[in-house]
Each structure stands twice: as structure tokens, then as C-alpha cells.
Amino acid sequence: MRWSGGVPGLRWAGGRVSVLAYGQQVAFRAVGQRLCPGARGNPCPLAAVVSARAIGGQCPECARLDRVHSVAADTIADDPRTYRVYLAWFGPGMTKVGITGEERGDARLLEQGAVAFSWLGRGPLMAARRTEELLRHALKVPDRIPYERKRAVRHELPAPDARRHEIEALYRSAVALPAWGDTLEALPCEVRDHAEAFGLDGLPGLAGTVTELCDDGVVAGRLLAAAGPDLHLLDSEGRVLALDTRIVRGWGLVAVDPGHRVSVPVRKANTDVQDGLFPT
């Protein structure tokens, strides 16, 4: 899944992107085995087979290579680029703090499925990281929120004003903390909302989540919404299903009839993995 200009798309091996539009049909069948897609633009030297349920779908070697060069790993302390600290809102009581490269704009927020957000400050990487840690400990604001929690509340979000007020309250608490502004340039609180870009208005309740693909397994439905890596699809049986596109990575896909029945494992909403599988 890729977001460009506030629009979602699926990026294929080789770089081609299929732009997605709400209301269109998404229908494919997985073929063969799930193979590691490699790291940093390079194919996996082992052509390793990876677990169907693994998020991201990389073999350990390729995952380590990606991790070494990631901002989250704190291995590039001398990075000369400017970073921004943000406050992101995913649902009632679900706010987090994070950092992203300034040149990326709000792409990181779209990739995470942030319904609303505001910038807090900008500056060098390590200063941004220190501010992130300060907020985590002083305000008990997490730096991660599970995707299961994010997707579960998207169909019953409060009004935009309520979303904005929650971020504004967190912003006021953050700027009241001493010392963090000594190393970062403070930015004004200007809440931006992604609900329209995600297509969340009027989204029906979630019936289940695709847990994995399998050889000859079909996913098909009308695209209602997209947020972060997730597609929300209305299938031929009238169910709204969430597909985390990170579990699609590494599979070969072929087109099928949009009216085809979903035939991959699906976990019912609000149930555990063992007891909540729809028949396939």
C-alpha cells in the first residue's frame, strides 16, 4: 500500500502503482507461495518462503537489512535531515506521538491510518527523538497503537470537532512541559483531518478481518474505505471485511470476477483467532 497526494494505491514489484478509488471492485486470487520481496529495492537472495500471516512478509535477513537503515532503529544519529514530531489521533482515547522526515509531509500519518493529527515541532533527528520520549513518559502517550484497535473504531468515529479537541488538549499538555523546546522549533497546533481521504464517512461496521492469503484463495469486494495499510471491502455476502495489505506483500496475484466469494481465512470482529473464523 502506498499513499501519494492523499490517494491510496497498490505498489507492484517493479514500481508500478495501481491507484485505488472508493466504489471500485477489488478482486484477486493468490497463487503459489508467499516469497520474501527483499529489502531496499533489492530482491531476496534466498527467494525465501515466508509465513502467510507475517506482517510485512520478509525473511529475517531482509528484515534486518531494512531495520538497520530505519529511523526507528536509531542507527543514523548523524542524519542531517530535518524531522518533525507529530501528535496523531486514531479514535477516542487513542492518541500517539511520533516522528517523521519533514520532506515526507503527512505521508507517514496516512500510512499509519491517523484520522487526524497536528505537528508539534521540528528539528534534528535526535532532538525529535528526545521530545518523543519525553512525551511518552511525562504524558503517558504511546508511540504505537495496534492496528486491530485502529480498524475496530473507524465505523463509529466522533465528529471532527471532538477529534480536533482531543488533539488540541494533548498539544497544550505537550507544550507546557519544560525544556523540550530548547532543541526543537515549536510549530503551531493546526489539526488536519484524514477522514475524507480515507473514505470513512458512513463506513458500516466491521464484520471481520482477513488473517492470511493462501494458494488459490480469493479476496473480492467493493472498496469502501482505505486507511493506513488497510482496505475495507464489501464482499458478495454483504460483509465489510478489512484486508491489511501488508499480508498481501510477496504473493503472486491474478484477477478474478468481482462477484467471487471470499475464500481465505477471515477472523470475525471482536473474537479471538481460534473461535472467530468464518467458514471458507
Short mmCIF file of C-alpha atoms in Angstrom, two decimals:
data_model
loop_
_atom_site.label_atom_id
_atom_site.label_comp_id
_atom_site.label_asym_id
_atom_site.label_seq_id
_atom_site.Cartn_x
_atom_site.Cartn_y
_atom_site.Cartn_z
CA MET A 1 0.00 0.00 0.00
CA ARG A 2 1.25 3.47 -0.91
CA TRP A 3 -0.21 6.92 -0.31
CA SER A 4 0.58 9.74 -2.72
CA GLY A 5 -1.12 13.11 -2.64
CA GLY A 6 -3.67 11.75 -0.18
CA VAL A 7 -4.69 8.96 -2.58
CA PRO A 8 -4.16 5.23 -1.88
CA GLY A 9 -2.55 2.83 -4.33
CA LEU A 10 -1.07 -0.65 -4.52
CA ARG A 11 2.60 -0.79 -5.50
CA TRP A 12 3.69 -3.82 -7.52
CA ALA A 13 7.12 -5.37 -7.85
CA GLY A 14 8.97 -3.18 -10.32
CA GLY A 15 7.43 0.05 -9.02
CA ARG A 16 4.12 0.30 -10.92
CA VAL A 17 1.29 1.68 -8.75
CA SER A 18 -2.41 0.85 -9.22
CA VAL A 19 -4.33 3.88 -7.92
CA LEU A 20 -7.40 2.95 -5.88
CA ALA A 21 -10.78 4.71 -5.94
CA TYR A 22 -13.63 4.21 -3.49
CA GLY A 23 -16.51 2.30 -5.03
CA GLN A 24 -14.30 0.27 -7.37
CA GLN A 25 -14.15 -3.52 -7.28
CA VAL A 26 -11.05 -5.21 -5.89
CA ALA A 27 -10.86 -8.90 -6.77
CA PHE A 28 -7.86 -11.25 -6.94
CA ARG A 29 -6.71 -14.80 -6.34
CA ALA A 30 -3.38 -15.60 -4.70
CA VAL A 31 -1.17 -18.12 -6.49
CA GLY A 32 1.82 -20.22 -5.49
CA GLN A 33 3.75 -19.47 -2.32
CA ARG A 34 4.42 -16.25 -0.48
CA LEU A 35 8.01 -15.20 -1.17
CA CYS A 36 10.17 -12.63 0.61
CA PRO A 37 10.12 -9.44 -1.51
CA GLY A 38 13.65 -8.45 -0.49
CA ALA A 39 14.83 -5.21 1.08
CA ARG A 40 15.59 -1.66 -0.03
CA GLY A 41 14.79 -2.32 -3.66
CA ASN A 42 16.87 -5.49 -3.88
CA PRO A 43 15.40 -8.99 -4.38
CA CYS A 44 15.77 -11.54 -1.61
CA PRO A 45 18.96 -13.53 -2.39
CA LEU A 46 17.36 -16.65 -0.89
CA ALA A 47 13.95 -16.29 -2.57
CA ALA A 48 12.77 -17.35 0.88
CA VAL A 49 9.26 -18.65 1.53
CA VAL A 50 7.66 -16.68 4.38
CA SER A 51 4.68 -17.22 6.69
CA ALA A 52 1.28 -16.31 5.25
CA ARG A 53 0.39 -14.41 8.43
CA ALA A 54 3.63 -12.44 8.81
CA ILE A 55 3.13 -8.67 8.69
CA GLY A 56 5.47 -7.29 6.03
CA GLY A 57 6.41 -10.75 4.80
CA GLN A 58 10.23 -10.50 4.84
CA CYS A 59 12.70 -13.21 5.73
CA PRO A 60 14.85 -12.47 8.84
CA GLU A 61 17.88 -11.43 6.79
CA CYS A 62 15.99 -8.90 4.65
CA ALA A 63 14.07 -7.59 7.66
CA ARG A 64 17.37 -6.95 9.47
CA LEU A 65 18.73 -5.06 6.45
CA ASP A 66 15.65 -2.82 6.36
CA ARG A 67 15.81 -2.28 10.11
CA VAL A 68 19.45 -1.16 10.07
CA HIS A 69 18.56 1.77 7.83
CA SER A 70 15.33 2.77 9.53
CA VAL A 71 14.77 5.88 11.63
CA ALA A 72 13.11 3.75 14.31
CA ALA A 73 16.32 1.80 14.87
CA ASP A 74 18.25 4.93 15.91
CA THR A 75 21.28 3.84 13.86
CA ILE A 76 21.58 7.10 11.90
CA ALA A 77 22.16 9.64 14.68
CA ASP A 78 24.13 11.92 12.32
CA ASP A 79 21.26 12.14 9.80
CA PRO A 80 21.39 15.78 8.58
CA ARG A 81 17.73 15.95 7.57
CA THR A 82 15.04 17.85 9.46
CA TYR A 83 12.42 15.81 11.31
CA ARG A 84 9.00 16.64 12.69
CA VAL A 85 7.29 15.47 15.86
CA TYR A 86 3.57 14.85 15.44
CA LEU A 87 0.53 14.09 17.59
CA ALA A 88 -1.81 11.62 15.90
CA TRP A 89 -5.41 10.59 16.70
CA PHE A 90 -6.87 7.20 15.69
CA GLY A 91 -10.02 7.02 17.78
CA PRO A 92 -11.44 8.11 21.16
CA GLY A 93 -8.67 7.84 23.72
CA MET A 94 -6.19 6.68 21.07
CA THR A 95 -3.53 9.33 20.50
CA LYS A 96 0.17 8.78 19.93
CA VAL A 97 3.36 10.73 19.41
CA GLY A 98 5.81 10.03 16.60
CA ILE A 99 8.43 11.48 14.28
CA THR A 100 8.79 11.63 10.52
CA GLY A 101 11.12 13.21 7.97
CA GLU A 102 9.95 16.72 7.14
CA GLU A 103 10.29 16.10 3.40
CA ARG A 104 7.66 13.33 3.64
CA GLY A 105 4.88 15.71 4.67
CA ASP A 106 1.88 13.80 6.06
CA ALA A 107 2.67 10.54 4.20
CA ARG A 108 3.68 8.79 7.44
CA LEU A 109 0.37 9.78 9.06
CA LEU A 110 -1.60 8.39 6.12
CA GLU A 111 0.45 5.19 6.21
CA GLN A 112 -0.39 4.71 9.89
CA GLY A 113 -4.09 5.41 9.44
CA ALA A 114 -4.13 8.59 11.56
CA VAL A 115 -7.63 10.04 11.28
CA ALA A 116 -6.40 13.43 12.49
CA PHE A 117 -3.07 14.93 13.52
CA SER A 118 -1.09 18.06 14.29
CA TRP A 119 2.59 18.88 14.12
CA LEU A 120 4.30 19.74 17.42
CA GLY A 121 7.86 20.72 16.48
CA ARG A 122 10.71 20.36 14.00
CA GLY A 123 14.47 19.93 14.24
CA PRO A 124 17.34 17.38 14.15
CA LEU A 125 16.60 13.67 14.46
CA MET A 126 17.97 13.17 17.96
CA ALA A 127 16.18 16.26 19.29
CA ALA A 128 12.93 14.96 17.79
CA ARG A 129 13.56 11.55 19.34
CA ARG A 130 14.18 13.08 22.78
CA THR A 131 10.91 15.00 22.56
CA GLU A 132 9.07 11.84 21.55
CA GLU A 133 10.47 10.02 24.59
CA LEU A 134 9.66 12.94 26.90
CA LEU A 135 6.01 12.91 25.87
CA ARG A 136 5.78 9.15 26.17
CA HIS A 137 6.96 9.20 29.77
CA ALA A 138 5.60 12.53 31.03
CA LEU A 139 2.16 12.33 29.42
CA LYS A 140 1.87 8.53 29.13
CA VAL A 141 1.34 8.87 25.36
CA PRO A 142 2.30 5.71 23.44
CA ASP A 143 4.39 5.65 20.29
CA ARG A 144 2.45 2.66 18.91
CA ILE A 145 -1.23 1.69 18.70
CA PRO A 146 -2.17 -1.79 17.41
CA TYR A 147 -3.89 -1.81 14.02
CA GLU A 148 -6.63 -4.04 15.42
CA ARG A 149 -7.70 -1.22 17.72
CA LYS A 150 -7.49 1.39 14.96
CA ARG A 151 -9.64 -0.50 12.48
CA ALA A 152 -12.22 -1.55 15.08
CA VAL A 153 -13.40 2.04 15.71
CA ARG A 154 -13.35 3.51 12.20
CA HIS A 155 -17.06 2.93 11.60
CA GLU A 156 -18.17 4.88 14.69
CA LEU A 157 -15.88 7.90 14.92
CA PRO A 158 -16.97 11.02 16.81
CA ALA A 159 -17.48 14.29 14.93
CA PRO A 160 -14.46 16.23 13.57
CA ASP A 161 -14.75 18.80 16.39
CA ALA A 162 -14.32 16.08 19.01
CA ARG A 163 -11.28 14.71 17.20
CA ARG A 164 -9.77 18.18 16.99
CA HIS A 165 -10.41 18.96 20.65
CA GLU A 166 -8.65 15.79 21.79
CA ILE A 167 -5.52 16.66 19.79
CA GLU A 168 -5.62 20.29 20.93
CA ALA A 169 -5.76 19.16 24.56
CA LEU A 170 -2.76 16.90 24.07
CA TYR A 171 -0.90 19.71 22.28
CA ARG A 172 -1.48 22.08 25.22
CA SER A 173 -0.18 19.47 27.66
CA ALA A 174 2.88 18.85 25.48
CA VAL A 175 3.93 22.48 25.07
CA ALA A 176 3.51 23.02 28.82
CA LEU A 177 6.30 20.54 29.51
CA PRO A 178 9.60 22.31 30.27
CA ALA A 179 12.78 22.17 28.19
CA TRP A 180 11.63 20.26 25.09
CA GLY A 181 11.51 23.50 23.07
CA ASP A 182 15.19 24.17 23.76
CA THR A 183 16.24 21.79 20.97
CA LEU A 184 13.20 21.87 18.67
CA GLU A 185 11.41 24.66 16.87
CA ALA A 186 7.83 24.66 18.12
CA LEU A 187 5.09 24.52 15.48
CA PRO A 188 1.53 25.82 15.93
CA CYS A 189 -1.36 23.45 16.57
CA GLU A 190 -3.14 23.09 13.23
CA VAL A 191 -5.24 19.92 13.22
CA ARG A 192 -5.61 18.19 9.87
CA ASP A 193 -8.26 15.52 9.32
CA HIS A 194 -7.92 12.48 7.04
CA ALA A 195 -11.44 11.04 7.36
CA GLU A 196 -12.41 12.22 3.87
CA ALA A 197 -9.19 10.96 2.30
CA PHE A 198 -9.78 7.57 3.97
CA GLY A 199 -13.45 7.42 2.92
CA LEU A 200 -14.63 6.86 6.49
CA ASP A 201 -17.90 8.82 6.42
CA GLY A 202 -20.77 6.34 6.78
CA LEU A 203 -18.46 3.31 6.92
CA PRO A 204 -20.54 0.27 8.03
CA GLY A 205 -19.50 -1.83 10.99
CA LEU A 206 -16.64 -4.26 10.55
CA ALA A 207 -17.66 -7.92 10.22
CA GLY A 208 -14.18 -9.45 10.08
CA THR A 209 -10.52 -9.21 9.10
CA VAL A 210 -8.65 -11.31 6.56
CA THR A 211 -5.95 -13.13 8.51
CA GLU A 212 -3.91 -14.60 5.65
CA LEU A 213 -3.88 -15.45 1.96
CA CYS A 214 -3.39 -18.94 0.61
CA ASP A 215 -2.75 -20.59 -2.73
CA ASP A 216 -5.92 -20.28 -4.83
CA GLY A 217 -7.59 -18.17 -2.11
CA VAL A 218 -9.77 -15.29 -3.30
CA VAL A 219 -10.34 -11.80 -1.91
CA ALA A 220 -13.08 -9.80 -3.63
CA GLY A 221 -15.31 -6.86 -2.79
CA ARG A 222 -16.21 -3.24 -3.39
CA LEU A 223 -13.72 -0.80 -1.88
CA LEU A 224 -15.47 1.32 0.75
CA ALA A 225 -12.51 2.87 2.54
CA ALA A 226 -8.74 2.71 2.96
CA ALA A 227 -6.73 3.78 6.00
CA GLY A 228 -3.08 3.13 6.63
CA PRO A 229 -2.36 -0.30 5.11
CA ASP A 230 -5.99 -1.44 5.39
CA LEU A 231 -8.64 -1.84 2.70
CA HIS A 232 -12.28 -2.06 3.84
CA LEU A 233 -14.21 -4.18 1.34
CA LEU A 234 -17.92 -5.00 1.00
CA ASP A 235 -17.95 -8.64 -0.11
CA SER A 236 -20.57 -10.56 -2.11
CA GLU A 237 -22.28 -11.71 1.12
CA GLY A 238 -22.77 -8.16 2.40
CA ARG A 239 -19.95 -8.31 4.96
CA VAL A 240 -17.49 -5.47 5.47
CA LEU A 241 -14.05 -7.08 5.68
CA ALA A 242 -10.70 -5.45 6.43
CA LEU A 243 -7.67 -6.52 4.43
CA ASP A 244 -4.28 -5.49 5.81
CA THR A 245 -2.28 -5.17 2.60
CA ARG A 246 0.93 -5.97 4.47
CA ILE A 247 -0.10 -9.65 4.41
CA VAL A 248 -0.51 -9.43 0.61
CA ARG A 249 3.12 -8.47 0.06
CA GLY A 250 5.10 -11.30 -1.54
CA TRP A 251 2.16 -13.11 -3.16
CA GLY A 252 1.53 -13.53 -6.86
CA LEU A 253 -1.97 -12.25 -7.71
CA VAL A 254 -4.30 -12.81 -10.67
CA ALA A 255 -7.58 -11.05 -11.39
CA VAL A 256 -10.91 -12.81 -10.77
CA ASP A 257 -14.58 -11.96 -11.21
CA PRO A 258 -15.59 -9.24 -8.68
CA GLY A 259 -18.62 -11.27 -7.62
CA HIS A 260 -16.49 -14.19 -6.48
CA ARG A 261 -16.95 -15.40 -2.92
CA VAL A 262 -14.13 -14.67 -0.45
CA SER A 263 -12.29 -17.93 0.20
CA VAL A 264 -9.43 -17.02 2.53
CA PRO A 265 -9.45 -17.25 6.36
CA VAL A 266 -11.37 -14.38 7.97
CA ARG A 267 -11.48 -13.64 11.70
CA LYS A 268 -14.79 -12.34 12.95
CA ALA A 269 -14.71 -8.91 14.54
CA ASN A 270 -14.32 -8.88 18.33
CA THR A 271 -13.49 -12.60 18.61
CA ASP A 272 -10.26 -14.47 19.10
CA VAL A 273 -8.38 -16.11 16.29
CA GLN A 274 -9.31 -19.70 17.12
CA ASP A 275 -13.03 -19.27 17.65
CA GLY A 276 -13.75 -16.49 15.20
CA LEU A 277 -13.15 -17.94 11.74
CA PHE A 278 -15.85 -17.67 9.13
CA PRO A 279 -16.21 -20.85 7.05
CA THR A 280 -14.36 -20.53 3.73
#
